[in-house]
Short mmCIF file of C-alpha atoms in Angstrom, two decimals:
data_model
loop_
_atom_site.label_atom_id
_atom_site.label_comp_id
_atom_site.label_asym_id
_atom_site.label_seq_id
_atom_site.Cartn_x
_atom_site.Cartn_y
_atom_site.Cartn_z
CA LYS J 251 -3.83 -80.02 44.23
CA LEU J 252 -3.11 -79.12 47.84
CA ASN J 253 -6.20 -77.24 48.95
CA GLU J 254 -8.80 -74.70 47.93
CA ILE J 255 -10.49 -71.51 49.09
CA HIS J 256 -14.24 -71.36 48.61
CA ARG J 257 -14.47 -67.76 47.44
CA THR J 258 -15.16 -65.97 44.16
CA ALA J 259 -12.24 -63.63 44.62
CA THR J 260 -9.11 -62.14 43.16
CA PHE J 261 -6.03 -62.97 45.20
CA ALA J 262 -2.39 -62.17 45.99
CA TRP J 263 0.39 -64.16 47.68
CA GLY J 264 2.10 -62.77 50.77
CA PRO J 265 5.64 -61.45 50.08
CA GLY J 266 7.30 -62.04 53.47
CA GLN J 267 9.34 -64.87 54.95
CA GLN J 268 6.43 -66.21 56.99
CA PRO J 269 4.54 -69.37 55.92
CA PRO J 270 2.50 -68.88 52.72
CA ILE J 271 -0.51 -66.58 53.10
CA ILE J 272 -3.09 -65.70 50.45
CA ALA J 273 -5.12 -62.49 50.45
CA ALA J 274 -8.50 -62.80 48.73
CA GLY J 275 -10.78 -59.89 47.84
CA THR J 276 -14.36 -60.37 46.65
CA VAL J 277 -14.14 -59.95 42.89
CA SER J 278 -16.39 -57.46 41.12
CA GLY J 279 -18.91 -58.51 38.50
CA ALA J 280 -19.66 -61.96 39.91
CA LEU J 281 -21.94 -63.64 42.46
CA ASP J 282 -21.34 -66.80 44.46
CA ASP J 283 -23.89 -69.55 45.12
CA SER J 284 -25.29 -67.70 48.13
CA PHE J 285 -26.00 -64.55 46.05
CA SER J 286 -24.30 -62.52 48.78
CA ASN J 287 -23.55 -58.88 48.05
CA ALA J 288 -20.85 -58.67 50.74
CA SER J 289 -17.47 -57.17 49.92
CA GLU J 290 -14.62 -58.55 52.01
CA LEU J 291 -10.84 -58.79 52.15
CA GLU J 292 -9.72 -62.05 53.77
CA LEU J 293 -6.41 -63.70 54.63
CA PHE J 294 -5.87 -67.46 54.41
CA GLN J 295 -2.86 -69.25 55.89
CA LEU J 296 -1.85 -72.26 53.81
CA ASP J 297 -1.46 -75.32 56.04
CA LEU J 298 0.81 -77.70 54.12
CA THR J 299 0.48 -80.37 56.83
CA ASN J 300 -3.25 -80.81 56.19
CA THR J 301 -4.21 -81.33 52.56
CA GLN J 302 -7.11 -83.73 53.15
CA SER J 303 -9.73 -81.24 54.34
CA GLY J 304 -12.70 -81.13 52.00
CA GLN J 305 -13.95 -77.89 53.55
CA GLY J 306 -11.17 -75.75 52.09
CA LEU J 307 -8.99 -73.26 53.92
CA ALA J 308 -10.50 -71.32 56.81
CA SER J 309 -10.18 -67.55 57.01
CA ALA J 310 -7.47 -66.30 59.37
CA GLY J 311 -8.79 -62.74 59.38
CA LYS J 312 -11.13 -60.55 57.37
CA VAL J 313 -12.48 -57.02 57.03
CA SER J 314 -15.46 -55.56 55.20
CA THR J 315 -14.84 -53.13 52.33
CA ASN J 316 -16.95 -50.42 50.71
CA SER J 317 -16.70 -51.92 47.23
CA ARG J 318 -15.47 -55.04 45.50
CA PHE J 319 -12.02 -55.71 44.05
CA ASN J 320 -10.83 -55.75 40.47
CA THR J 321 -7.24 -56.58 41.39
CA LEU J 322 -4.99 -57.14 44.40
CA ALA J 323 -1.26 -56.70 45.02
CA TRP J 324 0.76 -57.53 48.12
CA GLY J 325 4.30 -56.28 48.68
CA HIS J 326 6.64 -53.81 50.42
CA ALA J 327 7.66 -56.19 53.23
CA THR J 328 10.23 -54.54 55.50
CA PRO J 329 11.84 -55.43 58.85
CA GLU J 330 9.46 -52.94 60.47
CA LYS J 331 6.44 -54.39 58.61
CA PRO J 332 7.25 -58.05 57.86
CA PHE J 333 3.76 -58.68 56.46
CA GLY J 334 4.02 -55.74 54.05
CA VAL J 335 1.07 -53.86 52.59
CA ILE J 336 -1.98 -55.11 50.67
CA VAL J 337 -3.18 -52.84 47.86
CA GLY J 338 -6.65 -53.16 46.39
CA GLY J 339 -7.84 -51.85 43.05
CA MET J 340 -11.53 -51.34 43.67
CA GLU J 341 -14.44 -51.38 41.23
CA SER J 342 -15.17 -47.81 42.39
CA GLY J 343 -11.80 -46.73 40.95
CA GLU J 344 -10.28 -46.14 44.37
CA LEU J 345 -6.87 -47.39 45.44
CA GLU J 346 -6.91 -48.79 48.98
CA LEU J 347 -3.94 -49.72 51.20
CA TRP J 348 -4.52 -52.28 53.97
CA ASP J 349 -2.41 -53.49 56.91
CA PRO J 350 -2.35 -57.34 56.86
CA SER J 351 -0.99 -57.50 60.42
CA ALA J 352 -4.08 -55.67 61.68
CA ILE J 353 -6.35 -57.96 59.65
CA LEU J 354 -4.72 -61.04 61.21
CA ASP J 355 -5.29 -59.44 64.63
CA ASN J 356 -9.01 -59.12 63.76
CA GLN J 357 -9.02 -55.35 64.19
CA SER J 358 -11.77 -53.13 62.82
CA SER J 359 -11.94 -52.07 59.17
CA ASP J 360 -11.00 -48.50 60.07
CA ALA J 361 -7.92 -49.72 61.96
CA CYS J 362 -6.87 -52.00 59.08
CA LEU J 363 -7.28 -49.37 56.34
CA ILE J 364 -4.06 -47.39 55.87
CA SER J 365 -5.28 -45.02 53.16
CA ARG J 366 -7.79 -44.60 50.35
CA ASN J 367 -7.08 -42.62 47.19
CA SER J 368 -9.35 -41.63 44.29
CA THR J 369 -6.75 -40.34 41.82
CA HIS J 370 -7.96 -42.76 39.12
CA THR J 371 -11.03 -41.42 37.30
CA GLY J 372 -12.17 -44.82 36.03
CA THR J 373 -11.98 -48.52 36.79
CA LEU J 374 -8.65 -49.73 38.20
CA ARG J 375 -7.46 -52.96 36.54
CA GLY J 376 -3.72 -53.45 37.08
CA LEU J 377 -1.40 -53.32 40.11
CA ASP J 378 2.23 -54.37 40.47
CA PHE J 379 4.98 -53.81 43.04
CA SER J 380 8.49 -53.21 41.72
CA PRO J 381 10.68 -56.27 42.42
CA LEU J 382 13.77 -54.03 42.62
CA GLN J 383 12.34 -51.12 44.64
CA SER J 384 9.58 -52.53 46.81
CA ASN J 385 8.34 -49.08 47.84
CA LEU J 386 7.24 -48.38 44.25
CA LEU J 387 3.79 -49.44 43.07
CA ALA J 388 2.33 -49.10 39.58
CA SER J 389 -1.42 -48.82 39.01
CA ALA J 390 -3.33 -48.72 35.74
CA GLY J 391 -6.92 -48.73 34.54
CA SER J 392 -9.46 -47.28 32.18
CA ASN J 393 -9.15 -43.91 30.44
CA ASN J 394 -5.50 -44.68 29.59
CA GLU J 395 -4.38 -43.91 33.14
CA VAL J 396 -1.07 -45.13 34.61
CA TYR J 397 0.33 -43.92 37.94
CA ILE J 398 3.48 -44.62 39.92
CA TRP J 399 3.19 -44.51 43.71
CA ASP J 400 5.98 -44.22 46.26
CA LEU J 401 4.52 -45.77 49.41
CA SER J 402 6.71 -43.53 51.56
CA THR J 403 4.60 -40.62 50.20
CA PRO J 404 1.49 -42.39 48.85
CA ASN J 405 -0.51 -39.19 48.28
CA LYS J 406 1.75 -37.92 45.48
CA PRO J 407 1.58 -40.29 42.48
CA TYR J 408 3.13 -39.40 39.14
CA THR J 409 2.68 -40.62 35.58
CA PRO J 410 5.33 -42.41 33.48
CA GLY J 411 4.88 -39.86 30.71
CA ALA J 412 2.36 -38.40 28.29
CA ARG J 413 -0.61 -40.65 27.62
CA SER J 414 -0.02 -43.07 24.76
CA ASN J 415 -2.31 -42.88 21.73
CA LYS J 416 -1.87 -46.67 21.39
CA LEU J 417 -3.75 -47.37 24.63
CA ASP J 418 -7.35 -47.09 25.74
CA ASP J 419 -8.45 -49.08 28.77
CA ILE J 420 -5.35 -50.61 30.36
CA THR J 421 -5.75 -54.21 31.53
CA SER J 422 -2.47 -54.91 33.34
CA VAL J 423 0.85 -53.39 34.34
CA ALA J 424 4.21 -55.06 35.05
CA TRP J 425 7.65 -53.90 36.21
CA ASN J 426 10.80 -55.13 34.52
CA ASN J 427 12.64 -57.64 36.73
CA GLN J 428 16.14 -56.43 35.77
CA VAL J 429 15.89 -52.70 35.00
CA ALA J 430 14.20 -50.68 37.73
CA HIS J 431 12.93 -47.82 35.55
CA ILE J 432 11.25 -49.92 32.82
CA LEU J 433 7.52 -50.67 32.90
CA ALA J 434 5.02 -52.34 30.54
CA THR J 435 1.25 -51.94 30.17
CA SER J 436 -1.28 -53.92 28.13
CA SER J 437 -4.54 -52.60 26.73
CA THR J 438 -7.88 -53.50 25.20
CA THR J 439 -6.56 -52.04 21.94
CA GLY J 440 -4.19 -55.01 21.57
CA TYR J 441 -1.07 -52.93 22.13
CA THR J 442 1.54 -53.47 24.81
CA VAL J 443 3.44 -50.28 25.60
CA VAL J 444 6.87 -50.13 27.26
CA TRP J 445 7.68 -47.06 29.38
CA ASP J 446 10.97 -45.53 30.55
CA LEU J 447 10.49 -43.73 33.86
CA ARG J 448 13.84 -41.94 33.61
CA SER J 449 12.99 -40.18 30.38
CA ARG J 450 9.27 -40.14 31.34
CA LYS J 451 8.06 -41.33 27.96
CA GLU J 452 6.82 -44.29 25.92
CA VAL J 453 9.77 -46.07 24.31
CA MET J 454 8.11 -48.90 22.37
CA SER J 455 4.74 -50.39 21.44
CA LEU J 456 4.07 -54.02 20.52
CA ALA J 457 1.03 -55.49 18.76
CA TYR J 458 0.22 -58.86 17.26
CA GLY J 459 -2.59 -58.84 14.74
CA GLY J 460 -2.74 -62.60 14.32
CA GLN J 461 -3.09 -64.67 11.20
CA ASN J 462 -6.53 -63.31 10.38
CA SER J 463 -5.75 -59.61 10.70
CA GLY J 464 -6.62 -57.94 7.45
CA SER J 465 -5.65 -54.68 5.80
CA GLY J 466 -7.88 -52.86 8.28
CA GLY J 467 -5.29 -53.49 10.95
CA SER J 468 -7.70 -54.96 13.49
CA ARG J 469 -6.14 -55.57 16.90
CA ARG J 470 -7.16 -58.05 19.54
CA GLY J 471 -7.29 -57.01 23.17
CA THR J 472 -4.35 -57.91 25.40
CA SER J 473 -5.36 -59.06 28.87
CA SER J 474 -2.03 -59.51 30.64
CA VAL J 475 1.70 -58.86 30.34
CA SER J 476 4.66 -60.37 32.21
CA TRP J 477 8.43 -59.79 31.98
CA HIS J 478 11.08 -62.50 31.68
CA PRO J 479 12.60 -63.14 35.14
CA ASP J 480 16.21 -63.02 33.89
CA VAL J 481 16.32 -61.37 30.44
CA ALA J 482 15.53 -57.65 30.59
CA THR J 483 14.40 -57.39 26.96
CA GLN J 484 11.84 -60.19 26.85
CA LEU J 485 8.17 -60.25 27.83
CA VAL J 486 4.99 -62.21 27.13
CA ALA J 487 1.55 -60.82 26.31
CA ALA J 488 -1.76 -62.70 26.37
CA SER J 489 -4.62 -62.23 23.89
CA GLU J 490 -8.13 -62.22 25.35
CA ASP J 491 -9.78 -62.64 21.95
CA ASP J 492 -11.60 -65.96 21.51
CA SER J 493 -10.71 -66.18 17.82
CA SER J 494 -6.98 -65.89 18.56
CA PRO J 495 -6.27 -67.12 22.12
CA VAL J 496 -2.48 -66.95 21.93
CA ILE J 497 0.43 -65.96 24.15
CA THR J 498 3.17 -64.05 22.33
CA LEU J 499 6.81 -63.91 23.44
CA TRP J 500 8.57 -60.69 22.42
CA ASP J 501 12.19 -59.59 22.42
CA LEU J 502 12.54 -55.81 22.38
CA ARG J 503 15.83 -56.03 20.47
CA HIS J 504 13.88 -57.07 17.36
CA ALA J 505 10.26 -56.28 18.11
CA HIS J 506 8.85 -56.26 14.58
CA SER J 507 7.21 -59.63 15.31
CA PRO J 508 6.99 -62.02 18.27
CA GLU J 509 9.75 -64.57 18.79
CA LYS J 510 7.27 -67.30 19.66
CA THR J 511 3.52 -67.77 19.67
CA LEU J 512 2.13 -70.21 22.22
CA THR J 513 -1.13 -71.85 21.18
CA GLY J 514 -3.10 -74.28 23.32
CA HIS J 515 -6.09 -72.46 24.76
CA GLN J 516 -9.46 -72.70 23.00
CA LYS J 517 -10.76 -69.33 24.23
CA GLY J 518 -9.28 -66.00 25.21
CA VAL J 519 -6.38 -65.99 27.67
CA MET J 520 -7.16 -63.97 30.81
CA GLY J 521 -3.84 -64.02 32.64
CA VAL J 522 -0.19 -65.10 32.55
CA SER J 523 2.37 -65.52 35.33
CA TRP J 524 6.10 -66.17 34.85
CA CYS J 525 7.93 -68.11 37.57
CA ARG J 526 10.71 -65.86 38.90
CA GLN J 527 12.85 -68.79 40.11
CA ASP J 528 12.69 -70.75 36.83
CA ALA J 529 12.27 -68.90 33.53
CA ASP J 530 11.31 -72.17 31.81
CA LEU J 531 7.95 -72.19 33.63
CA LEU J 532 5.07 -69.98 32.53
CA MET J 533 1.46 -70.33 33.67
CA SER J 534 -1.66 -69.13 31.84
CA CYS J 535 -5.40 -69.18 32.52
CA SER J 536 -8.28 -68.76 30.14
CA LYS J 537 -11.98 -68.51 29.38
CA ASP J 538 -11.80 -72.20 28.40
CA CYS J 539 -11.66 -72.91 32.18
CA LYS J 540 -8.12 -74.31 31.97
CA THR J 541 -4.83 -73.45 33.64
CA LEU J 542 -1.86 -74.47 31.49
CA CYS J 543 1.89 -74.60 32.12
CA TRP J 544 4.41 -73.82 29.35
CA ASN J 545 8.11 -73.77 28.64
CA PRO J 546 8.34 -70.37 26.92
CA ARG J 547 11.95 -70.95 25.84
CA SER J 548 11.03 -73.96 23.71
CA GLY J 549 7.38 -73.04 23.18
CA GLU J 550 6.30 -76.45 24.51
CA LEU J 551 3.04 -76.97 26.38
CA LEU J 552 4.09 -78.87 29.51
CA GLY J 553 0.61 -79.80 30.66
CA GLU J 554 -2.68 -78.81 32.21
CA LEU J 555 -2.70 -77.92 35.89
CA SER J 556 -6.43 -77.64 36.46
CA GLN J 557 -9.82 -77.38 34.82
CA SER J 558 -12.77 -75.65 36.42
CA THR J 559 -16.45 -75.32 35.50
CA ASN J 560 -16.21 -71.60 34.72
CA TRP J 561 -13.70 -69.05 33.45
CA THR J 562 -10.32 -69.11 35.16
CA PHE J 563 -9.37 -65.44 35.40
CA GLN J 564 -6.16 -65.40 37.47
CA ALA J 565 -3.10 -67.59 38.05
CA GLU J 566 -0.06 -66.71 40.17
CA TRP J 567 3.14 -68.35 41.43
CA CYS J 568 3.98 -68.08 45.12
CA PRO J 569 6.97 -65.66 45.29
CA ARG J 570 8.52 -67.31 48.37
CA ASN J 571 7.98 -70.97 47.46
CA PRO J 572 7.93 -71.47 43.67
CA ASP J 573 6.63 -75.03 44.11
CA LEU J 574 3.27 -73.48 45.05
CA LEU J 575 0.85 -71.82 42.65
CA ALA J 576 -2.80 -70.83 42.69
CA SER J 577 -5.59 -70.11 40.24
CA ALA J 578 -8.95 -68.37 40.68
CA SER J 579 -12.10 -69.02 38.68
CA PHE J 580 -15.70 -67.85 38.55
CA ASP J 581 -16.94 -71.20 39.87
CA GLY J 582 -16.26 -69.88 43.37
CA LYS J 583 -12.87 -71.42 44.09
CA ILE J 584 -9.23 -70.47 44.46
CA ASN J 585 -7.26 -73.68 43.94
CA VAL J 586 -3.77 -74.12 45.40
CA PHE J 587 -1.39 -76.55 43.69
CA SER J 588 2.07 -78.00 44.10
CA LEU J 589 4.26 -78.82 41.10
CA GLN J 590 5.30 -82.01 42.90
CA GLY J 591 1.72 -83.15 43.38
CA SER J 592 0.08 -84.26 46.61
CA SER J 593 -1.87 -87.06 48.21
CA ASN J 594 -5.05 -85.31 47.13
CA ASP J 595 -4.74 -87.10 43.78
CA GLU J 596 -6.10 -90.24 45.41
CA THR J 597 -8.91 -88.24 47.01
CA ALA J 598 -9.83 -86.77 43.63
CA ALA J 599 -9.84 -90.22 42.07
CA SER J 600 -12.16 -91.60 44.74
CA SER J 601 -14.41 -88.55 44.34
CA GLU J 602 -14.69 -89.18 40.59
CA GLU J 603 -15.56 -92.82 41.28
CA GLN J 604 -18.35 -91.76 43.63
CA GLN J 605 -19.71 -89.37 41.00
CA GLN J 606 -19.78 -92.15 38.43
CA GLN J 607 -21.74 -94.31 40.84
CA GLN J 608 -24.20 -91.49 41.40
CA ALA J 609 -24.61 -91.06 37.66
CA THR J 610 -25.82 -94.65 37.38
CA SER J 611 -28.33 -94.26 40.23
CA ASP J 612 -32.04 -93.58 39.88
CA ASP J 613 -31.57 -89.84 40.40
CA PRO J 614 -32.28 -88.20 37.00
CA PHE J 615 -30.09 -85.19 37.91
CA ALA J 616 -27.08 -87.23 39.00
CA GLY J 617 -25.73 -87.51 35.47
CA ILE J 618 -25.99 -83.76 34.94
CA SER J 619 -24.07 -83.10 38.16
CA ALA J 620 -21.36 -85.56 37.21
CA ALA J 621 -21.03 -84.13 33.71
CA ALA J 622 -20.63 -80.60 35.09
CA THR J 623 -17.73 -81.64 37.31
CA PRO J 624 -14.37 -81.09 35.56
CA GLN J 625 -12.04 -84.02 35.10
CA THR J 626 -8.86 -83.98 37.17
CA PRO J 627 -6.03 -83.29 34.68
CA SER J 628 -2.70 -85.03 34.85
CA PHE J 629 0.48 -82.98 34.97
CA ALA J 630 4.13 -83.90 35.41
CA LEU J 631 7.30 -81.97 34.62
CA LYS J 632 9.72 -83.65 32.22
CA GLN J 633 12.70 -82.21 34.09
CA PRO J 634 13.17 -80.93 37.64
CA PRO J 635 12.56 -77.21 38.14
CA LYS J 636 15.57 -74.97 38.46
CA TRP J 637 15.42 -74.68 42.26
CA LEU J 638 15.70 -78.49 42.63
CA ARG J 639 18.67 -78.96 40.30
CA LYS J 640 22.21 -79.28 41.53
CA PRO J 641 23.79 -75.83 41.71
CA VAL J 642 27.36 -77.22 41.59
CA GLY J 643 29.19 -80.42 40.75
CA ALA J 644 31.62 -82.11 43.13
CA SER J 645 33.86 -85.17 43.10
CA PHE J 646 36.22 -86.84 45.56
CA GLY J 647 39.80 -87.34 44.39
CA PHE J 648 42.84 -89.19 45.73
CA GLY J 649 43.75 -88.45 49.32
CA GLY J 650 40.19 -87.60 50.29
CA LYS J 651 40.28 -84.26 48.50
CA LEU J 652 37.03 -82.74 47.27
CA VAL J 653 37.08 -80.99 43.91
#
């Protein structure tokens, strides 16, 4: 663990070439310890040279918002706008575009707000920028609504096709990483629907009933969907149902059943994130307060990254530096981790020792406090990630020649 942000917030990593920045928006449906009803969008610059601060990261800029956030996306970085655009899916159903450069300059909320749109008629739950065409944004939410936005003309969204009868409230949306016109959405009905924007129609629907699904055809809600970074026909979907907290890996070439089913969470899975630089690394977070790392190719559980005292509802890889990842939970923290670990392990160990000493003191509440504090999990990769492996082999031959 490198550092933390003391906010109950949904977050997004900055897409540009600048040092890592995290945008955090006050999440809807939750209160922090101060019972504040403030709604804010804040930016935090990750200082990798200082990982010993117990106060967490300090805000580098913030603005007040009219409502709280259900989801955040950050993308569309260009030479003209190196910090890109932050998009917020608000609990009011509005889609808001913010200028991160103006937020870092501590300008007013009106100066930072680029636009506000109320095309969605219900709650907005999913946002995703296209990795192949950064000007395209997909948004999805309740009432089976999916819209595609071109940020060059953000006031004219269009739909991917006729509304699917397999979907109800949509929980997430994801662009294919290899084919620019393919999109996937997950829903509370348990179905994941794949869309083709060229033909403007639904091309496939996926659903996993689980081992206990009977003849009634009951479906468990799907909370999140993510495409394989390299293989255009593969995706993962996460089940939010506590009785079947699984992650299913699908291949669209034979989609009658999932290729693999990843089991390891004790309660419903709330989010998945696939590392774009190494397809053998998949992260998931759950109502069991854990953040787990998987190898989806082998189906192996690699280890536990973190454990909080409340639901962990979001986990994301840093797009610029894949060694960095973050998770957000309802205990009021966004934790930032490194796959290679940090010197904070010793700090965590000393903190646990202090808590044990407090538990043996005369304070009758000390034991309760210590028991409520999650144990620091251990995690180590069995092989180096793809970006640290040798890209080529070389050998010196006779005469000083390099082959």
